């Protein structure tokens, strides 16, 4: 029954304004905002192709676009814990449409079995890009390079145990850069934006030690997924990379941040970190 519903959904027309830019977000829990209110925030502003009423990072993107005076029709196709290869195999009909922009988010370690290995990501990103360009040769594709997971850095016996906090994000970025070159895509340096926020004193570097607890927590209680602050920073980086809008222009009274309970100072600091990551192409995180 679910496959039938997905097949029917793939045939339904969109209902946005005729002149709107279309964008599809493809990803997992890092895209839909797991463990936070971001998951459902702004769900009424976007089209969830899986009909799960998710807002997530796409919902934040849409809210930013509205405040910037931009006309964007935002859609998403997400499933927790999945790779890009899974989306291509299981949700191909939902991806296989004409889009103006597509944002792709890979699994948190690139390869779930071989953490940090970009081989499958490189192949799958290229296959998805080929599919999308068959529909629209001018489609703009962005790959999201995600953040360091503290549970894989500060706990013993893990892939990045004992490494500097930025090391995992930088390894992921190198893999995503390789995939982007093959897929002729751009990169949203979200993991480096996390490092920018840490290095500037905005965010806590280690959620396990209890030292910087007065600073912004970028990660959720599981030290794996992002917090609302982390997803907000992710959305700012993606928004800036895709639209070219300086995220600082949204200002301290940005609406979604207010609904999430951020102070104006926190909001401005996160916007500044997103801008720094974009302006340096993630240089502050390397």
XYZ file of C-alpha atoms in Angstrom:
286
model
C 0.000 0.000 0.000
C 2.788 2.440 0.886
C 4.503 1.864 -2.472
C 1.201 2.545 -4.207
C 0.783 5.815 -2.298
C 4.305 6.878 -3.215
C 3.688 6.069 -6.862
C 0.477 8.130 -6.829
C 2.248 11.013 -5.059
C 4.896 11.036 -7.753
C 2.224 11.824 -10.345
C 0.550 14.664 -8.451
C 1.144 18.203 -9.664
C 2.741 20.864 -7.486
C 0.637 23.728 -6.187
C 3.151 26.576 -5.837
C 3.104 29.843 -7.761
C 4.075 29.605 -11.401
C 7.220 31.703 -11.011
C 8.536 29.999 -7.886
C 11.945 28.357 -7.774
C 11.558 24.681 -6.900
C 13.868 22.912 -4.497
C 13.917 19.329 -3.251
C 15.693 18.236 -0.066
C 16.720 14.554 0.033
C 18.111 13.195 3.276
C 17.661 11.597 6.652
C 17.236 12.567 10.306
C 19.854 15.297 9.897
C 17.523 16.823 7.300
C 14.218 16.419 9.110
C 15.439 17.670 12.493
C 15.268 14.577 14.703
C 14.948 15.039 18.485
C 13.845 18.675 18.224
C 10.807 20.877 17.527
C 12.411 21.672 14.159
C 10.979 18.385 12.904
C 7.426 19.732 12.757
C 8.061 23.474 12.621
C 6.854 25.048 9.359
C 5.497 21.722 8.066
C 2.537 23.623 6.620
C 4.889 25.705 4.483
C 6.559 22.821 2.616
C 5.554 19.700 0.678
C 6.576 16.417 2.310
C 6.567 13.921 -0.544
C 6.310 11.065 1.963
C 3.251 12.655 3.608
C 4.791 12.550 7.090
C 4.105 16.217 7.943
C 7.768 17.108 8.391
C 9.107 20.649 8.305
C 12.735 20.197 9.346
C 15.602 22.040 7.718
C 13.512 22.486 4.535
C 10.869 24.265 6.617
C 13.488 26.629 8.024
C 14.792 27.265 4.496
C 11.283 28.184 3.374
C 10.809 30.523 6.328
C 14.096 32.273 5.581
C 13.115 32.643 1.923
C 9.790 34.247 2.831
C 11.503 36.778 5.064
C 14.059 37.531 2.356
C 11.253 38.176 -0.144
C 12.081 35.117 -2.263
C 9.508 32.871 -3.927
C 10.561 29.244 -3.389
C 8.490 26.082 -3.499
C 10.126 23.661 -1.073
C 9.704 19.877 -1.094
C 11.394 17.140 0.891
C 11.911 13.392 0.763
C 13.460 12.062 3.964
C 13.907 8.823 5.879
C 15.934 8.342 9.041
C 19.260 6.507 8.908
C 19.316 6.159 5.144
C 22.022 6.689 2.535
C 21.695 8.466 -0.788
C 21.804 5.056 -2.443
C 18.719 3.996 -0.485
C 16.779 7.056 -1.637
C 17.684 6.350 -5.235
C 16.642 2.706 -4.967
C 13.488 3.134 -2.871
C 12.200 6.638 -3.670
C 13.344 7.088 -7.236
C 9.880 8.049 -8.500
C 9.737 10.978 -6.076
C 13.156 12.251 -7.079
C 12.651 11.764 -10.813
C 10.978 15.080 -11.623
C 12.042 18.435 -12.954
C 13.595 20.491 -10.140
C 15.433 23.811 -10.223
C 17.532 22.955 -7.150
C 18.196 19.782 -5.172
C 19.978 19.444 -1.812
C 21.376 15.991 -1.025
C 22.371 14.865 2.462
C 24.321 11.636 2.920
C 24.420 9.363 5.985
C 26.242 10.901 8.958
C 29.457 8.893 8.433
C 29.138 8.662 4.627
C 29.279 4.850 4.613
C 27.437 3.213 7.555
C 29.706 0.131 7.445
C 33.008 1.882 6.654
C 32.805 5.274 8.385
C 34.517 8.002 6.410
C 34.760 5.996 3.173
C 33.323 8.178 0.375
C 33.259 5.569 -2.401
C 29.523 4.806 -2.244
C 28.654 8.477 -1.760
C 30.645 9.434 -4.846
C 28.893 6.792 -6.957
C 25.391 7.471 -5.625
C 25.635 11.255 -5.873
C 26.691 10.904 -9.497
C 23.802 8.541 -10.248
C 21.278 10.897 -8.658
C 22.777 13.859 -10.511
C 22.433 12.008 -13.810
C 18.791 11.239 -13.010
C 18.040 14.857 -12.146
C 19.814 16.295 -15.173
C 17.881 14.014 -17.488
C 14.824 15.986 -16.364
C 16.494 19.402 -16.168
C 20.052 19.838 -17.489
C 20.295 23.131 -15.576
C 19.355 21.782 -12.151
C 21.609 23.140 -9.384
C 22.687 20.383 -6.995
C 24.138 20.949 -3.522
C 25.671 18.290 -1.274
C 25.588 18.924 2.468
C 28.789 18.216 4.397
C 27.632 17.505 7.941
C 29.033 17.838 11.426
C 31.305 16.014 13.793
C 29.402 13.558 15.990
C 30.656 13.876 19.593
C 29.699 10.250 20.279
C 32.297 9.197 17.698
C 35.007 11.556 18.962
C 34.816 11.792 22.753
C 33.863 8.195 23.528
C 36.526 5.461 23.350
C 36.810 2.846 20.631
C 35.165 4.866 17.856
C 36.344 5.830 14.370
C 37.460 9.344 15.389
C 38.153 8.768 19.102
C 40.730 11.177 20.499
C 40.873 13.342 17.366
C 40.320 17.120 17.469
C 36.651 18.071 17.415
C 36.874 19.313 13.820
C 38.559 16.170 12.443
C 35.443 14.143 11.656
C 33.703 17.089 9.978
C 36.799 17.712 7.878
C 37.006 14.061 6.822
C 33.348 14.145 5.822
C 33.952 17.369 3.917
C 36.784 15.844 1.905
C 34.538 12.939 0.947
C 31.668 15.241 0.017
C 34.025 17.449 -1.996
C 35.052 14.391 -4.015
C 31.422 13.443 -4.593
C 30.556 17.019 -5.570
C 33.296 17.141 -8.184
C 32.018 13.959 -9.810
C 28.391 15.108 -9.627
C 29.196 18.688 -10.697
C 27.543 19.948 -7.546
C 28.109 22.603 -4.913
C 28.837 21.944 -1.234
C 27.170 23.409 1.854
C 29.902 23.423 4.572
C 27.662 22.750 7.555
C 30.232 20.773 9.529
C 32.722 23.610 9.162
C 30.054 26.085 10.314
C 29.778 24.050 13.525
C 33.534 24.425 13.942
C 33.323 28.156 13.207
C 30.769 28.498 15.988
C 32.985 26.531 18.384
C 36.169 28.440 17.552
C 34.471 31.825 17.923
C 33.217 30.917 21.388
C 29.553 30.759 20.371
C 29.110 27.010 20.856
C 30.186 24.270 23.243
C 32.968 22.075 21.829
C 32.388 19.015 24.035
C 28.910 18.203 25.368
C 30.336 15.499 27.640
C 32.626 17.605 29.841
C 30.163 20.143 31.262
C 32.707 22.974 30.973
C 31.083 25.258 28.384
C 27.479 24.566 29.314
C 26.627 28.291 29.138
C 27.420 28.334 25.422
C 25.079 27.280 22.631
C 24.664 23.477 22.492
C 24.865 22.394 18.856
C 23.992 18.750 19.545
C 20.950 16.964 20.903
C 20.861 14.826 24.056
C 22.267 11.823 22.148
C 25.424 13.758 21.141
C 24.787 12.542 17.601
C 21.924 14.512 16.113
C 21.849 18.289 16.154
C 19.956 20.436 18.621
C 17.538 23.095 17.425
C 20.523 25.448 17.359
C 22.478 22.995 15.220
C 19.672 22.470 12.716
C 19.140 26.217 12.551
C 22.821 26.672 11.718
C 22.553 23.932 9.091
C 19.562 25.632 7.491
C 21.351 28.995 7.443
C 24.346 27.515 5.645
C 22.217 25.708 3.070
C 20.076 28.808 2.541
C 23.126 30.996 2.015
C 24.814 28.500 -0.319
C 21.725 27.925 -2.472
C 20.315 31.462 -2.658
C 23.427 33.597 -2.282
C 21.720 35.618 0.459
C 23.923 36.699 3.369
C 22.341 34.940 6.392
C 23.191 37.922 8.593
C 20.538 39.960 6.764
C 17.835 37.865 8.456
C 18.687 39.602 11.715
C 18.273 38.880 15.385
C 14.488 38.904 15.189
C 14.318 36.208 12.517
C 10.914 34.541 12.960
C 11.822 30.847 13.154
C 14.541 31.521 15.732
C 11.993 33.372 17.830
C 9.570 30.461 17.655
C 12.345 28.107 18.731
C 13.049 30.286 21.768
C 16.463 31.630 20.753
C 17.634 34.962 22.091
C 18.502 37.685 19.602
C 22.155 37.362 20.577
C 22.139 33.606 19.918
C 20.397 34.101 16.580
C 22.860 36.741 15.409
C 25.827 34.623 16.540
C 24.621 31.612 14.552
C 23.990 33.752 11.486
C 27.515 35.118 11.819
C 28.962 31.583 12.027
C 27.029 30.534 8.918
C 28.299 33.581 7.054
C 31.881 32.872 8.092
C 31.663 29.280 6.877
C 30.282 30.382 3.527
C 32.659 33.315 3.113
C 35.723 31.123 3.771
C 34.277 28.011 2.078
C 34.599 26.336 5.450
C 38.116 27.611 6.019
C 37.512 28.399 9.678
C 36.788 24.727 10.262
C 39.926 23.251 8.709
